[in-house]
XYZ file of C-alpha atoms in Angstrom:
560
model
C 26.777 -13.190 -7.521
C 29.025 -14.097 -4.173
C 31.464 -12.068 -5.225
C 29.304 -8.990 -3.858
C 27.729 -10.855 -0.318
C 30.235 -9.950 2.155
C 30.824 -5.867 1.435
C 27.342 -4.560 2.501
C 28.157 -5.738 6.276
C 31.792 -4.114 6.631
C 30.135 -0.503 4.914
C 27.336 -0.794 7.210
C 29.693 -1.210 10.525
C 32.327 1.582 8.656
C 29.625 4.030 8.309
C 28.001 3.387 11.873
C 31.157 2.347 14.272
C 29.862 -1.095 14.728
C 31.956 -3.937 15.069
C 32.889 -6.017 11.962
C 31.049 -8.995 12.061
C 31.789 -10.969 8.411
C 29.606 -13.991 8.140
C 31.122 -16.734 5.694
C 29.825 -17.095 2.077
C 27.093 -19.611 1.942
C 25.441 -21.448 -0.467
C 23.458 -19.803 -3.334
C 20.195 -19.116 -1.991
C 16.881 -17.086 -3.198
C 14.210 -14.016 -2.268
C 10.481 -12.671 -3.186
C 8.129 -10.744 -5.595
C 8.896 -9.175 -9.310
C 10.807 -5.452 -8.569
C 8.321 -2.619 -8.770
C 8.565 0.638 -10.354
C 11.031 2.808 -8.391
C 8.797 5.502 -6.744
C 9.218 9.506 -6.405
C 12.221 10.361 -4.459
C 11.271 10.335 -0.648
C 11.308 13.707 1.026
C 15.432 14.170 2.811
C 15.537 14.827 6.086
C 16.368 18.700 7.485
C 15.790 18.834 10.954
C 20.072 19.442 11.454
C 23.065 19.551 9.587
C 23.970 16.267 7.995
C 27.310 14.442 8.653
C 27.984 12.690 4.897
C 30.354 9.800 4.852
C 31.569 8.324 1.529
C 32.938 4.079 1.727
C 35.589 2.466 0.346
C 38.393 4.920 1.822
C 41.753 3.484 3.515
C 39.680 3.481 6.713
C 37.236 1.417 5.789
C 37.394 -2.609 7.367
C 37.617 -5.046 4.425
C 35.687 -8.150 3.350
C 36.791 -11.724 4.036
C 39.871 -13.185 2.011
C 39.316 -13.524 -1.181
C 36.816 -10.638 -1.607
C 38.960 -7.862 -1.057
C 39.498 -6.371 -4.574
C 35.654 -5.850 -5.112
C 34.787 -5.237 -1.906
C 37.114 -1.838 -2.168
C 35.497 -1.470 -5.691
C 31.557 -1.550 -3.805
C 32.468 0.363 -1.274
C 33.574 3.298 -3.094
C 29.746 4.096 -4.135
C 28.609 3.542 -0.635
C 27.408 7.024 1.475
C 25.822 7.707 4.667
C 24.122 10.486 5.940
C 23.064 11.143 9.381
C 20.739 13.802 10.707
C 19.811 14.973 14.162
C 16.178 14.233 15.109
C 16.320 15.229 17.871
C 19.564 15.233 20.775
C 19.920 11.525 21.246
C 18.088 10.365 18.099
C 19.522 10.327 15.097
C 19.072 9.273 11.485
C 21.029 7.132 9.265
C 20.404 6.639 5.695
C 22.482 4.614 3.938
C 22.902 3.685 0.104
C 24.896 0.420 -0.274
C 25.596 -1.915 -3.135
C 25.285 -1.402 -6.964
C 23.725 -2.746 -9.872
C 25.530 -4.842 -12.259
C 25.569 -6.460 -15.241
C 24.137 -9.966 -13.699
C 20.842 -8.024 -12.223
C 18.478 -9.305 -14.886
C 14.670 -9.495 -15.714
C 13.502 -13.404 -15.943
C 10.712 -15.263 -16.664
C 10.138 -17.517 -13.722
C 7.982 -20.582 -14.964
C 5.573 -22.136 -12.023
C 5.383 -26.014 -11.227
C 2.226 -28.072 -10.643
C 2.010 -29.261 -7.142
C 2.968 -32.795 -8.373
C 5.000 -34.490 -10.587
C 2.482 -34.915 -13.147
C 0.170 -32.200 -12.133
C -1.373 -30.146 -15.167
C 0.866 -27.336 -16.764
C -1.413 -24.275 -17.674
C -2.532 -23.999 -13.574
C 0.734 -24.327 -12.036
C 0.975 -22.200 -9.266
C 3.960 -23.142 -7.310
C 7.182 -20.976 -7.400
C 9.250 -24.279 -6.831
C 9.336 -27.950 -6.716
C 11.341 -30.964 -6.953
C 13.757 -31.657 -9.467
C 11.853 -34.197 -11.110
C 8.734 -31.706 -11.220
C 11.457 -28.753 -12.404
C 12.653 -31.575 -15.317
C 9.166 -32.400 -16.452
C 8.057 -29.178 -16.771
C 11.552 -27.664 -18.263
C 11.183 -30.255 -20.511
C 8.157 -29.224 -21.643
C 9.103 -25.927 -21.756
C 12.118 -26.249 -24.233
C 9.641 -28.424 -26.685
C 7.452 -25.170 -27.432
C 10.655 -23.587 -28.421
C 11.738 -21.576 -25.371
C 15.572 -22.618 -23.704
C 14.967 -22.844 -20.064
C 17.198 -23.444 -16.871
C 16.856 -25.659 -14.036
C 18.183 -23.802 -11.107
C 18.945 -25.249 -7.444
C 17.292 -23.235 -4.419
C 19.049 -23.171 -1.216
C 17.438 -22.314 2.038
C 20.674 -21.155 3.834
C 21.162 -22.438 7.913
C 19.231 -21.125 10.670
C 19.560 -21.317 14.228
C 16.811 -24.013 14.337
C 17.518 -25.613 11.031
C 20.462 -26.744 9.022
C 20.985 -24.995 4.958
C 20.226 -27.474 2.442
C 18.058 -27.788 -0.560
C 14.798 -26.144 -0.583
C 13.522 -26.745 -4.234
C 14.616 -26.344 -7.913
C 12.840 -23.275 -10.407
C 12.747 -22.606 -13.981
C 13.507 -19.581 -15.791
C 13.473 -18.625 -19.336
C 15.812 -15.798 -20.704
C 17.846 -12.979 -19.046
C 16.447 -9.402 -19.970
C 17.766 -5.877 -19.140
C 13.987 -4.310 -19.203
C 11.455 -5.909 -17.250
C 8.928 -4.756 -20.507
C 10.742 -7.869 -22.586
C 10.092 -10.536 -20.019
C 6.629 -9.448 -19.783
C 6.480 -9.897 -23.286
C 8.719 -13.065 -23.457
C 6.128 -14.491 -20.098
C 2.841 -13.503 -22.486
C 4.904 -15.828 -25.159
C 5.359 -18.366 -22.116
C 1.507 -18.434 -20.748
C 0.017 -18.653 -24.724
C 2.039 -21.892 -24.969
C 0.546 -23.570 -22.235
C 2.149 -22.528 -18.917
C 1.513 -20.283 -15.995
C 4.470 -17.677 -14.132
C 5.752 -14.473 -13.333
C 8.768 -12.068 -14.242
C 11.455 -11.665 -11.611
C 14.415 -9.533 -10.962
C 17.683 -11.989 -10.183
C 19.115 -9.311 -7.732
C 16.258 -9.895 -5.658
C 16.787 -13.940 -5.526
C 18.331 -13.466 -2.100
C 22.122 -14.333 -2.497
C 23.485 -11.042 -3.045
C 23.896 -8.639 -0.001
C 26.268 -6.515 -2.415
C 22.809 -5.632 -4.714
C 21.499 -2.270 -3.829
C 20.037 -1.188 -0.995
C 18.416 1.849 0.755
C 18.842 1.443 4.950
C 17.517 3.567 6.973
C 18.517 3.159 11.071
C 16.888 5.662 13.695
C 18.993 5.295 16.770
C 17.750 6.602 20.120
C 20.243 6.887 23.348
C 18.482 7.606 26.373
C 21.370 8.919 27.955
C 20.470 12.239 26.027
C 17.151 11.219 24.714
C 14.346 11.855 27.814
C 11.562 10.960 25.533
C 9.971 7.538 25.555
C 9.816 4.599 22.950
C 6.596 2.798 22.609
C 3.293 1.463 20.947
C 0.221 2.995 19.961
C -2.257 2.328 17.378
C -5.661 4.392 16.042
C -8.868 4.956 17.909
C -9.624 1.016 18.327
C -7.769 -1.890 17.588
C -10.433 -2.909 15.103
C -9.208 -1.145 12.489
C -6.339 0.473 10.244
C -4.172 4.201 10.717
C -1.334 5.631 8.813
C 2.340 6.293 10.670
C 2.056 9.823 9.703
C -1.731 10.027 11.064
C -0.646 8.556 14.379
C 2.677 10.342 14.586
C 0.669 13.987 14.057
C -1.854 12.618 16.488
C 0.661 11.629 19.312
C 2.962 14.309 18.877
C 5.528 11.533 18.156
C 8.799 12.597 16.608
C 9.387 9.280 14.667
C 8.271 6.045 13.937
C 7.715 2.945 12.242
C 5.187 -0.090 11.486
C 4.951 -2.876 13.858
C 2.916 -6.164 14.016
C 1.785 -7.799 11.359
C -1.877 -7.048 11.293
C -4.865 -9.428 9.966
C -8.694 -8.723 10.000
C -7.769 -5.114 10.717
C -5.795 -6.177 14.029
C -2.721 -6.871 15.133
C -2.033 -10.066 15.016
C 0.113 -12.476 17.653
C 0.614 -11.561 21.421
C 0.338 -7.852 21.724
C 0.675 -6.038 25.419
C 0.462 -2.548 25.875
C 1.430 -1.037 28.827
C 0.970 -3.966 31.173
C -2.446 -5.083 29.150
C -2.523 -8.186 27.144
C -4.547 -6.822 23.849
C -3.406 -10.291 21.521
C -3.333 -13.469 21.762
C -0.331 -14.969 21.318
C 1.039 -17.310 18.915
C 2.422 -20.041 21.246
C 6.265 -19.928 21.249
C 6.743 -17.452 18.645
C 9.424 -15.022 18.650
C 8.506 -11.171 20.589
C 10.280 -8.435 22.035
C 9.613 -6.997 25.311
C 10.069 -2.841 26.064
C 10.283 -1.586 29.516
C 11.081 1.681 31.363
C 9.906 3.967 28.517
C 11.916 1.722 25.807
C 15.336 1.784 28.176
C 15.072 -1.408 28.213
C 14.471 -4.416 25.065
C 14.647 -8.113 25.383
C 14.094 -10.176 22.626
C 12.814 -13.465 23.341
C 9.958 -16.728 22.646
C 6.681 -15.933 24.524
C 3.358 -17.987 25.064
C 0.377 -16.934 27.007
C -2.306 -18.501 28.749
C -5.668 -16.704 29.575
C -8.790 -18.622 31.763
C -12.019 -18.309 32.351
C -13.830 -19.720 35.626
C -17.108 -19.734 35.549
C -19.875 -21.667 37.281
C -17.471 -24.167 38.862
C -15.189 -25.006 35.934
C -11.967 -23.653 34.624
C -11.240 -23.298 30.867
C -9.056 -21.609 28.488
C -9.686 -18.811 26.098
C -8.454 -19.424 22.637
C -8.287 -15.885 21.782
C -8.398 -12.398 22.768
C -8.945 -9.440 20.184
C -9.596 -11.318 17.294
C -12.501 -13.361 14.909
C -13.443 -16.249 16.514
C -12.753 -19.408 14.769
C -9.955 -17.424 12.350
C -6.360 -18.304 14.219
C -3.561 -16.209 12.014
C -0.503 -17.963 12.105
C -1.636 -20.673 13.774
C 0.095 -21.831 17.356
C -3.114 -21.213 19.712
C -3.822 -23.278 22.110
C -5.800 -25.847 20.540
C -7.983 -27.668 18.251
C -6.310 -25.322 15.270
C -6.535 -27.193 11.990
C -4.504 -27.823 9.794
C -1.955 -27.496 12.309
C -1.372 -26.097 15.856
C 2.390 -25.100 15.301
C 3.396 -21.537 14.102
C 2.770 -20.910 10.327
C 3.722 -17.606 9.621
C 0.796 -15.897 6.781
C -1.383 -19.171 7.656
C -5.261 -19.213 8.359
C -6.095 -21.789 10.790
C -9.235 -22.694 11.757
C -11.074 -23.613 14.725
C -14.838 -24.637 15.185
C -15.289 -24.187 18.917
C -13.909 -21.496 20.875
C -14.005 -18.513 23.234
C -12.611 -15.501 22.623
C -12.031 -12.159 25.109
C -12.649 -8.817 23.488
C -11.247 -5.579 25.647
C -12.985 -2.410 25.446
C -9.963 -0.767 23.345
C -11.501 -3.687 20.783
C -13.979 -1.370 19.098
C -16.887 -3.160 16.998
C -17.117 -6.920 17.865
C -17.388 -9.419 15.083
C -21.060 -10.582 14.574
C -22.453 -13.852 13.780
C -24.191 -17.264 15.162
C -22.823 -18.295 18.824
C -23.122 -17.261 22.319
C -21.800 -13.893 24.349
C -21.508 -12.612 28.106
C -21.052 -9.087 28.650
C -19.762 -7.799 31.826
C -19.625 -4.103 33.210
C -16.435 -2.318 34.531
C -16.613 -4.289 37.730
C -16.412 -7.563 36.230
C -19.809 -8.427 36.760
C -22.068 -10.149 33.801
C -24.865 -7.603 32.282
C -26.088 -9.987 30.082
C -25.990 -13.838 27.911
C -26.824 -13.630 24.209
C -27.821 -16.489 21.792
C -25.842 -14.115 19.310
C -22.380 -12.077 18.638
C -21.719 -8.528 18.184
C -22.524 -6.714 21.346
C -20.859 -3.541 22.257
C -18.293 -4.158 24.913
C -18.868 -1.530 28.031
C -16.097 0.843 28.852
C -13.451 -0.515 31.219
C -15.398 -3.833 30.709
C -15.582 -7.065 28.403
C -17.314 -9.564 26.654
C -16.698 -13.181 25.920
C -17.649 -15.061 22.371
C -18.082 -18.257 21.690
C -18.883 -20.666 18.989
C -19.144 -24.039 18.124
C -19.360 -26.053 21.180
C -18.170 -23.358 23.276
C -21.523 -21.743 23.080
C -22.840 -24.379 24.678
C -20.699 -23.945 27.468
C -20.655 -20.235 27.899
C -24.541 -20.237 28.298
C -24.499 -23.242 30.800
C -21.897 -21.536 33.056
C -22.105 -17.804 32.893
C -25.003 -16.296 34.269
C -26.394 -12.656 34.835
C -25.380 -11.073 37.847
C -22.204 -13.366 38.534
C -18.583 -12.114 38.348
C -16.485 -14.876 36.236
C -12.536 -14.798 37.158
C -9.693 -14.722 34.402
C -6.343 -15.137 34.774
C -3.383 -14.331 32.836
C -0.035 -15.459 32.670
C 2.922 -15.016 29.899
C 5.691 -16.727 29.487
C 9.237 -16.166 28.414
C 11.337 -19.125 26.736
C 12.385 -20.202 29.781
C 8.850 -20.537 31.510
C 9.281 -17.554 33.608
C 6.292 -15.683 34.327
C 6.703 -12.327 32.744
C 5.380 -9.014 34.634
C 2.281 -7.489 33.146
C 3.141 -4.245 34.539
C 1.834 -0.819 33.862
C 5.250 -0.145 32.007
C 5.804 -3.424 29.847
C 4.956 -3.363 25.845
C 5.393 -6.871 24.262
C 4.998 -7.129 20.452
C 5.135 -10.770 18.974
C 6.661 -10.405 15.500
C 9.681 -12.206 14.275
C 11.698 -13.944 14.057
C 14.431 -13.086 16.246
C 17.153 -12.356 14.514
C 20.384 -11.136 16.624
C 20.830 -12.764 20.410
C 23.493 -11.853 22.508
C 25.242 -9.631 19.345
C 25.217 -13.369 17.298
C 23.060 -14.354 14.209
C 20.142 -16.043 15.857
C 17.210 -17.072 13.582
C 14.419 -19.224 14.573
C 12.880 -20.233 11.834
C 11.412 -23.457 11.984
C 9.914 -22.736 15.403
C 8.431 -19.203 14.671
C 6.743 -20.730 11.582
C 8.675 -19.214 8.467
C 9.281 -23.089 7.240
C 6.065 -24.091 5.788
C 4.993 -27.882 6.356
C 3.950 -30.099 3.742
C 5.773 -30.328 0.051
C 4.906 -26.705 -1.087
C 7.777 -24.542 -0.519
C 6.603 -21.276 -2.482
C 5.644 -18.759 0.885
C 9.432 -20.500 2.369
C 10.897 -19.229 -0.831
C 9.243 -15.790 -1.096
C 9.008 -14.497 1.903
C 12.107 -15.986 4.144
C 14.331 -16.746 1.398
C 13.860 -14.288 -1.641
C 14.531 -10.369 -0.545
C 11.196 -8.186 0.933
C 11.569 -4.380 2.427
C 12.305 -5.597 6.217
C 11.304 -3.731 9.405
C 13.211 -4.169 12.099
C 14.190 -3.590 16.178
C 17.220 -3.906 17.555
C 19.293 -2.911 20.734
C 23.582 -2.201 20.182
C 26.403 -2.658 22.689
C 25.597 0.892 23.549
C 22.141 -0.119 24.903
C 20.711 2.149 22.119
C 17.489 1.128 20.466
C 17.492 1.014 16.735
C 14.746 1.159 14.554
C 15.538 0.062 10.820
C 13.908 0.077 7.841
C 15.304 -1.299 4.665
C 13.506 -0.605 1.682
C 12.807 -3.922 -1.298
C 11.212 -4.609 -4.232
C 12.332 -1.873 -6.227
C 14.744 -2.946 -9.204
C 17.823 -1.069 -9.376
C 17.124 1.073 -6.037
C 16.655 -1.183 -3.523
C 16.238 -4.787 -3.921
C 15.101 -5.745 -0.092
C 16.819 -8.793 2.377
C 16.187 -12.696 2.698
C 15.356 -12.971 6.331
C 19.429 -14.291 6.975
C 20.638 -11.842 5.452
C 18.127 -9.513 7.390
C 20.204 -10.671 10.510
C 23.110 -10.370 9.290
C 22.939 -6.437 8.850
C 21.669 -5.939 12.236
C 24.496 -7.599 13.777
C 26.680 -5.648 11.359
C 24.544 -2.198 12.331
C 26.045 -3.471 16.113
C 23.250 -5.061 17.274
C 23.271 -7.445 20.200
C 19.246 -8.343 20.531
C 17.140 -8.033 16.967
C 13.567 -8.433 15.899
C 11.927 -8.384 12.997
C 9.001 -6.689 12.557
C 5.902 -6.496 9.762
C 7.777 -5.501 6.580
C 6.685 -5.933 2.484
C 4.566 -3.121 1.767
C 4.193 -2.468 5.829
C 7.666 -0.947 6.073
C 7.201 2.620 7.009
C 9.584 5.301 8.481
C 9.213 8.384 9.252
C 10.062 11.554 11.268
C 8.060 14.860 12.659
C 10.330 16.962 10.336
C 10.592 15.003 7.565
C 8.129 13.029 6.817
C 8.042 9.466 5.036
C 11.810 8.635 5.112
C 11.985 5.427 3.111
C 9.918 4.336 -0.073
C 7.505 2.054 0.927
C 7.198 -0.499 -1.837
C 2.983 -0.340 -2.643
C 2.579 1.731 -5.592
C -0.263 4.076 -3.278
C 2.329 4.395 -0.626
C 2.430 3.509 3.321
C -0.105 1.461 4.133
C -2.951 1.596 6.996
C -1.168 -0.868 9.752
C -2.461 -2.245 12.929
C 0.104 -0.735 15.165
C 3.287 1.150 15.125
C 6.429 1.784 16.895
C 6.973 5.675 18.006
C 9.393 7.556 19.408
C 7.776 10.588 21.672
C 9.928 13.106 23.236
């Protein structure tokens, strides 16, 4: 499948006047879920006439030695077309790659946790190679021929390539019907799995894909690039909804959202409304979205009360439920970044704002406090309504014992805030700042810059399967970006869809950004979150649920 890696980068800069950025070929590595159904055709675009640009001519840069006969072959099916949001914004969609005869339906066997672990319950995607041996082994004595194939996590910027497991897989099948069938062969012998599409293993950028890149230049643009989310951050909205609500004239998803919230460090202009996953990858937008710089951030928020100084573990969230780990203590089973992980914590206070909505209830202790700042009551309980313009502080475990020691009615506790960037530099909470913690990063300074070990998309411990499907195996991505023009892209690239779009591994991810001309790149929610969509148009992209976009926690929007 290398033949195919290096051509989608040199149509994407061709098509969008970026410079030609060719990474070199790396090691066969994989990507995540079984291909859906391809949906109904997404609405096109008519706001203004359409500039269409077909690949592969004379003018177009070529691959890396060696690749140049089928890169000129791929990029002869590649078109662009751009439309005119609005002056300054534009839209790119992009088709890129093609099938071919290696994209096949499989029957991907799962591995016990151990060695000797039982068969029929298996639920790991991968495992060592004596694991892969026993059970492929087993496999091929009920009659079936299976493989043993080598999965390798390519390098990041915080973590060499290398090994990250070994699979097995059973057949190779045009139609994704026979390796159902084959896989119902597979379980009634004994053995658990799933059916997956090989394009979508993760090691073929030249595999199809659907790319979609708003680009807004605010030195025609006047509008503004920013945040929003529904009527309270406890709870769920559509793009579209918000879009027609804000008079937005595009958008797309943004955090990653758990318990119907955003989830990680969230500040909207100038308030912190998330806690923040300690050291994980963010990106900051000032001056109206002028301005983007991607970077690490922690926070740390205090409470004095009654003499003593503590931290809060939390703001905006369920106490005791830490999503992707990294607070700021006392998480189990770990306190570093785990992206998709529940942590827990038994004791803790958390700080819900009045944009909050409904408070979680439950055992524990609470302070409310008015506007001014000043405490209107202590309850033995949780789930009071917080005031407008004020607050309220919950606490369990052995925080509740605290809270109603310290905080008293009529008092006027003091909390402090500070963020960080990577380099410990306090960051300005300032009526015009926006901070969304996503990630990872993925483009610094215009080079391939992923931090994946530190912003948690390793997983500790021997159990490799979320590593493999969700940073290594292709997803739909979401992503934001800034180019050597200082014009912010938003970028959606569609996954999960066999033969339309097969989705990016998160390297590959940053390696079309840079390509797109990116010099500073996020990533943002993606899977079934990635949404985009204009005023005009509508849903741009095909979202990869079967009921289409998805309720999110907050989005990105562009507002003239």
């Amino acid at each position: 499948m290398q033949r195919k890696s290096l051509s989608i980068l040199a149509a994407a800069a061709a098509v969008l006047g970026a410079a030609v950025v060719v990474p070199g070929a790396e090691a066969t590595s994989p990507a995540s879920g079984s291909g859906s159904a391809e949906s109904a055709a997404a609405p096109e675009s008519a706001v203004a006439p359409k500039a269409t640009v077909a690949l592969g001519s004379a003018a177009a840069p070529s691959a890396a030695s060696g690749a140049r006969s089928a890169t000129r072959s791929l990029l002869l099916g590649a078109t662009s077309e751009t439309t005119t949001v609005r002056p300054g914004v534009t839209l790119t969609s992009m088709s890129l790659g093609m099938r071919d005869a290696d994209d096949r339906w499989t029957v991907h066997v799962y591995l016990p946790a151990s060695v000797d672990g039982p068969l029929k319950s298996a639920g790991t995607a991968l495992g060592t190679k004596a694991t892969a041996d026993r059970v492929a082994d087993a496999v091929r004595d009920k009659g079936f021929a299976p493989r043993v194939e080598r999965v390798v996590i390519p390098a990041y910027a915080d973590r060499p390539a290398g090994t990250l497991g070994w699979t097995v897989r059973v057949g190779r099948y045009a139609a994704e019907a026979d390796a159902a069938a084959v896989l119902n062969q597979v379980r009634a012998a004994g053995f658990a799995g799933g059916t997956r599409y090989t394009a979508q293993d993760g090691t073929d950028l030249g595999a199809p894909q659907k790319v979609h890149v708003l680009r807004v230049d605010f030195r025609t643009f006047d509008g503004t690039v920013g945040t929003d989310f529904g009527p309270a951050l406890n709870g769920t909205e559509k793009l579209t909804d918000l879009m027609a609500s804000t008079g937005a004239i595009a958008g797309v998803n943004g955090q990653w959202f758990y318990n119907n919230a955003p989830g990680g460090l969230y500040v909207k202009d100038g308030k912190l409304l998330g806690s923040a996953t300690q050291g994980r990858g963010g990106v900051k937008i000032t001056r109206g979205g002028r301005s983007v710089d991607v970077d690490a951030f922690t926070a740390h928020v205090t409470l004095r009360a009654g003499g003593e100084t503590v931290e809060i573990d939390g703001v905006n969230r369920v106490p005791g439920d830490v999503w992707n780990c990294g607070g700021v203590g006392g998480d189990l089973p770990t306190e570093k970044a785990q992206h998709d992980l529940r942590c827990t914590d038994g004791s803790e206070l958390v700080r819900f704002t009045s944009e909050f909505g409904r408070t979680p209830t439950g055992a524990g202790a609470e302070a409310v406090l008015d506007a001014t700042g000043r405490v209107t009551a202590v309850n033995t309980s949780r789930g009071a309504a917080v005031p407008a313009g004020g607050w309220t502080i919950q606490a369990i475990g052995d925080r509740a014992d605290w809270l109603l020691e310290h905080v008293t009615v009529g008092t006027r506790p003091a909390v402090t805030e500070r963020v960080e960037d990577s380099r410990g530099r306090r960051v300005a909470l300032t009526p015009d700042t926006t901070i969304l913690q996503v990630g990872p990063t993925l483009v610094r300074d215009g080079r391939v810059s992923v931090n994946a070990a530190a912003d948690g998309l390793i997983r500790e411990g021997t159990d490799q399967t979320f590593t493999y499907n969700w940073t290594v195996r292709s997803n739909p991505r979401s992503m934001i970006g800034v180019d050597g023009q200082g014009r912010m892209m938003l970028v959606v690239v569609d996954g999960r869809q066999a033969g339309h779009s097969e989705g990016l591994g998160i390297a590959r991810t940053a390696e079309l950004m840079q390509a797109l001309g990116a010099r500073e790149a996020m990533n943002l929610d993606g899977g079934g979150s990635s949404v985009m969509a204009t005023a005009g148009a509508g849903i741009v992209n095909r979202p990869s649920d079967a009921a289409g976009q998805r309720s999110l926690g907050n989005v990105l929007l562009v507002r003239p």
